[in-house]
């Protein structure tokens, strides 16, 4: 924390006894609060009010505080809601914002400018007929040709939005100095598999072909995504390889969906975890897949069906308290087996969706900085 410094001492104080001088010199040590720190969550950690859940006795304290706020909304279980209703329910992002308000904290937001545009209709043959909305985040006060990150939000291909995942997109832009293109791909069940994946590919192709129009460097385009979005980031690499489009320079995969096995060790251990449970995953796949066989497609079953050879280097970020934890490590191992450079980082005590909670959860800030370091190195 910043310290206040005493003003120049007058003559009388300088001639005072040593005891008084010592007392005065000690004042800065007991007055280390600074108005600028009062609203900084990094120096004012929000604490939970209850105990850890039985399935996660070692959960991070700030992560638990976010979960408590999220559960306080009393939203019915996801499988009992229609997709329309589920999209209206409060999110983890809402929980973070409400926690900050309740604790009178107002962290400085990432310094980025935001614009939106719609890609041309049917930009690729299988992409959205009415075009794809993208939100473009550009680091403020920078110029020149910047690297680009095409980002895919999470939500199981059913829920999620540009707004819900905006904290992640903003942080990536601010921390990397790159332009982030966040993609509003089609959701299911209105658009079944592989609609979201095709929109993801179309947005990447558009970014490569139009980077110079929004200040980007077409030679330095990475892909990134969370959860289902992480799965699609790998899918984009696969489709680009198959269709002869230049591959991304890097792939950032945050707790990605990587296979079609709902009986892994982490699925069993965290079957009832919040905010993502095994039942939620079943709900998502039932809505996105036309038939169960879709789950065995290479774009879903990355670890046991897809040919991952020749893909760009990857960064994989995993949460401990997450049904997807096991398959994230399996994906890292598979990439290693086929010669794709990658770095895997597991954050203990965190849950699914932690990546965007950095305003409250310090481990999320650590993950954001790790991701940024890896991406900046790839852009060199």
CSV table of N, CA, C and O in Angstrom, one decimal, residues 274-320:
chain,number,residue,atom,x,y,z
A,274,UNK,N,-20.7,-26.5,-8.0
A,274,UNK,CA,-21.3,-25.2,-8.5
A,274,UNK,C,-20.1,-24.4,-9.0
A,274,UNK,O,-19.0,-24.5,-8.4
A,275,UNK,N,-20.3,-23.6,-10.0
A,275,UNK,CA,-21.6,-23.4,-10.8
A,275,UNK,C,-21.8,-24.4,-11.9
A,275,UNK,O,-22.8,-24.4,-12.6
A,276,UNK,N,-20.9,-25.4,-12.1
A,276,UNK,CA,-21.0,-26.4,-13.2
A,276,UNK,C,-21.1,-27.7,-12.5
A,276,UNK,O,-20.2,-28.1,-11.8
A,277,UNK,N,-22.2,-28.5,-12.9
A,277,UNK,CA,-22.3,-29.8,-12.4
A,277,UNK,C,-22.4,-30.8,-13.5
A,277,UNK,O,-22.6,-30.4,-14.7
A,278,UNK,N,-22.4,-32.1,-13.2
A,278,UNK,CA,-22.6,-33.1,-14.2
A,278,UNK,C,-23.9,-33.0,-14.9
A,278,UNK,O,-24.1,-33.1,-16.1
A,279,UNK,N,-25.0,-32.7,-14.1
A,279,UNK,CA,-26.3,-32.5,-14.7
A,279,UNK,C,-26.4,-31.4,-15.6
A,279,UNK,O,-27.1,-31.4,-16.6
A,280,UNK,N,-25.7,-30.3,-15.3
A,280,UNK,CA,-25.6,-29.1,-16.2
A,280,UNK,C,-25.0,-29.5,-17.6
A,280,UNK,O,-25.5,-29.1,-18.6
A,281,UNK,N,-23.9,-30.3,-17.5
A,281,UNK,CA,-23.3,-30.7,-18.8
A,281,UNK,C,-24.3,-31.6,-19.6
A,281,UNK,O,-24.4,-31.4,-20.8
A,282,UNK,N,-25.0,-32.5,-19.0
A,282,UNK,CA,-25.9,-33.3,-19.7
A,282,UNK,C,-27.0,-32.4,-20.3
A,282,UNK,O,-27.4,-32.7,-21.4
A,283,UNK,N,-27.4,-31.4,-19.6
A,283,UNK,CA,-28.4,-30.4,-20.1
A,283,UNK,C,-27.9,-29.8,-21.4
A,283,UNK,O,-28.6,-29.6,-22.4
A,284,UNK,N,-26.7,-29.3,-21.3
A,284,UNK,CA,-26.0,-28.6,-22.4
A,284,UNK,C,-25.9,-29.5,-23.7
A,284,UNK,O,-26.3,-29.1,-24.8
A,285,UNK,N,-25.4,-30.7,-23.5
A,285,UNK,CA,-25.2,-31.6,-24.6
A,285,UNK,C,-26.6,-32.1,-25.2
A,285,UNK,O,-26.7,-32.2,-26.4
A,286,UNK,N,-27.5,-32.3,-24.4
A,286,UNK,CA,-28.9,-32.7,-24.9
A,286,UNK,C,-29.5,-31.6,-25.8
A,286,UNK,O,-30.2,-31.8,-26.7
A,287,UNK,N,-29.1,-30.3,-25.4
A,287,UNK,CA,-29.6,-29.2,-26.2
A,287,UNK,C,-28.8,-29.0,-27.5
A,287,UNK,O,-29.4,-28.6,-28.5
A,288,UNK,N,-27.5,-29.2,-27.4
A,288,UNK,CA,-26.7,-28.9,-28.6
A,288,UNK,C,-26.6,-30.0,-29.6
A,288,UNK,O,-26.6,-29.8,-30.8
A,289,UNK,N,-26.6,-31.2,-29.1
A,289,UNK,CA,-26.4,-32.4,-30.0
A,289,UNK,C,-27.8,-32.7,-30.6
A,289,UNK,O,-28.8,-32.8,-29.9
A,290,UNK,N,-27.8,-33.0,-31.9
A,290,UNK,CA,-29.0,-33.5,-32.5
A,290,UNK,C,-29.2,-35.0,-32.1
A,290,UNK,O,-30.4,-35.4,-31.8
A,291,UNK,N,-28.2,-35.8,-32.0
A,291,UNK,CA,-28.2,-37.1,-31.5
A,291,UNK,C,-27.0,-37.3,-30.6
A,291,UNK,O,-26.0,-36.6,-30.8
A,292,UNK,N,-27.0,-38.3,-29.7
A,292,UNK,CA,-25.8,-38.5,-28.9
A,292,UNK,C,-24.6,-38.8,-29.7
A,292,UNK,O,-23.5,-38.5,-29.2
A,293,UNK,N,-24.7,-39.3,-30.9
A,293,UNK,CA,-23.6,-39.5,-31.8
A,293,UNK,C,-22.7,-38.3,-32.0
A,293,UNK,O,-21.5,-38.4,-32.3
A,294,UNK,N,-23.3,-37.1,-31.9
A,294,UNK,CA,-22.6,-35.9,-32.1
A,294,UNK,C,-21.5,-35.7,-31.1
A,294,UNK,O,-20.4,-35.1,-31.4
A,295,UNK,N,-21.6,-36.3,-30.0
A,295,UNK,CA,-20.6,-36.2,-28.9
A,295,UNK,C,-19.3,-36.9,-29.3
A,295,UNK,O,-18.3,-36.7,-28.7
A,296,UNK,N,-19.4,-37.9,-30.3
A,296,UNK,CA,-18.2,-38.6,-30.7
A,296,UNK,C,-17.6,-38.0,-32.0
A,296,UNK,O,-16.7,-38.5,-32.5
A,297,UNK,N,-18.1,-36.8,-32.4
A,297,UNK,CA,-17.5,-36.1,-33.5
A,297,UNK,C,-16.1,-35.5,-33.0
A,297,UNK,O,-15.9,-35.2,-31.9
A,298,UNK,N,-15.2,-35.4,-34.0
A,298,UNK,CA,-13.9,-35.0,-33.6
A,298,UNK,C,-13.9,-33.6,-33.0
A,298,UNK,O,-12.9,-33.2,-32.2
A,299,UNK,N,-14.9,-32.8,-33.3
A,299,UNK,CA,-14.9,-31.4,-32.8
A,299,UNK,C,-15.3,-31.4,-31.3
A,299,UNK,O,-15.1,-30.4,-30.6
A,300,UNK,N,-15.9,-32.5,-30.8
A,300,UNK,CA,-16.3,-32.6,-29.4
A,300,UNK,C,-15.3,-33.5,-28.7
A,300,UNK,O,-14.7,-33.1,-27.6
A,301,UNK,N,-15.0,-34.6,-29.2
A,301,UNK,CA,-14.1,-35.6,-28.6
A,301,UNK,C,-12.7,-35.3,-29.0
A,301,UNK,O,-12.1,-36.1,-29.8
A,302,UNK,N,-12.1,-34.3,-28.5
A,302,UNK,CA,-10.8,-33.9,-28.9
A,302,UNK,C,-9.7,-34.8,-28.5
A,302,UNK,O,-8.7,-35.0,-29.2
A,303,UNK,N,-9.9,-35.5,-27.3
A,303,UNK,CA,-8.8,-36.3,-26.8
A,303,UNK,C,-8.8,-37.7,-27.4
A,303,UNK,O,-7.7,-38.4,-27.3
A,304,UNK,N,-9.9,-38.2,-27.9
A,304,UNK,CA,-9.9,-39.6,-28.3
A,304,UNK,C,-10.4,-39.8,-29.8
A,304,UNK,O,-10.4,-40.9,-30.2
A,305,UNK,N,-10.7,-38.7,-30.5
A,305,UNK,CA,-11.2,-38.9,-31.9
A,305,UNK,C,-10.4,-38.0,-32.8
A,305,UNK,O,-9.9,-38.4,-33.8
A,306,UNK,N,-10.2,-36.7,-32.4
A,306,UNK,CA,-9.6,-35.7,-33.2
A,306,UNK,C,-8.1,-36.0,-33.5
A,306,UNK,O,-7.4,-36.5,-32.6
A,307,UNK,N,-7.6,-35.6,-34.6
A,307,UNK,CA,-6.2,-35.6,-34.9
A,307,UNK,C,-5.6,-34.2,-34.6
A,307,UNK,O,-5.8,-33.3,-35.4
A,308,UNK,N,-5.0,-34.2,-33.5
A,308,UNK,CA,-4.4,-32.9,-33.0
A,308,UNK,C,-3.1,-32.6,-33.5
A,308,UNK,O,-2.5,-31.5,-33.1
A,309,UNK,N,-2.5,-33.4,-34.3
A,309,UNK,CA,-1.1,-33.2,-34.8
A,309,UNK,C,-1.1,-31.9,-35.6
A,309,UNK,O,-2.0,-31.6,-36.4
A,310,UNK,N,0.0,-31.2,-35.5
A,310,UNK,CA,0.1,-30.0,-36.4
A,310,UNK,C,-0.6,-28.7,-35.9
A,310,UNK,O,-0.6,-27.7,-36.6
A,311,UNK,N,-1.3,-28.8,-34.7
A,311,UNK,CA,-2.0,-27.7,-34.2
A,311,UNK,C,-1.0,-26.7,-33.6
A,311,UNK,O,0.1,-27.1,-33.2
A,312,UNK,N,-1.4,-25.4,-33.4
A,312,UNK,CA,-0.5,-24.5,-32.8
A,312,UNK,C,-0.3,-24.7,-31.3
A,312,UNK,O,-1.1,-25.5,-30.7
A,313,UNK,N,0.7,-24.2,-30.7
A,313,UNK,CA,1.0,-24.3,-29.3
A,313,UNK,C,-0.2,-23.9,-28.5
A,313,UNK,O,-0.9,-23.0,-28.9
A,314,UNK,N,-0.3,-24.5,-27.3
A,314,UNK,CA,-1.5,-24.2,-26.5
A,314,UNK,C,-1.1,-23.9,-25.0
A,314,UNK,O,-0.1,-24.3,-24.5
A,315,UNK,N,-2.0,-23.1,-24.4
A,315,UNK,CA,-2.0,-22.8,-23.0
A,315,UNK,C,-3.3,-23.3,-22.5
A,315,UNK,O,-4.4,-22.9,-22.9
A,316,UNK,N,-3.2,-24.2,-21.5
A,316,UNK,CA,-4.5,-24.8,-20.9
A,316,UNK,C,-4.5,-24.4,-19.4
A,316,UNK,O,-3.6,-24.7,-18.6
A,317,UNK,N,-5.6,-23.7,-19.1
A,317,UNK,CA,-5.8,-23.3,-17.7
A,317,UNK,C,-7.0,-24.1,-17.1
A,317,UNK,O,-8.1,-24.2,-17.7
A,318,UNK,N,-6.8,-24.7,-16.0
A,318,UNK,CA,-7.8,-25.6,-15.4
A,318,UNK,C,-8.1,-25.1,-14.0
A,318,UNK,O,-7.3,-24.6,-13.2
A,319,UNK,N,-9.4,-25.4,-13.6
A,319,UNK,CA,-9.9,-25.1,-12.2
A,319,UNK,C,-9.9,-26.5,-11.5
A,319,UNK,O,-10.3,-27.5,-12.1
A,320,UNK,N,-9.6,-26.5,-10.2
A,320,UNK,CA,-9.6,-27.8,-9.5
A,320,UNK,C,-11.0,-28.3,-9.3
A,320,UNK,O,-11.3,-29.5,-9.5
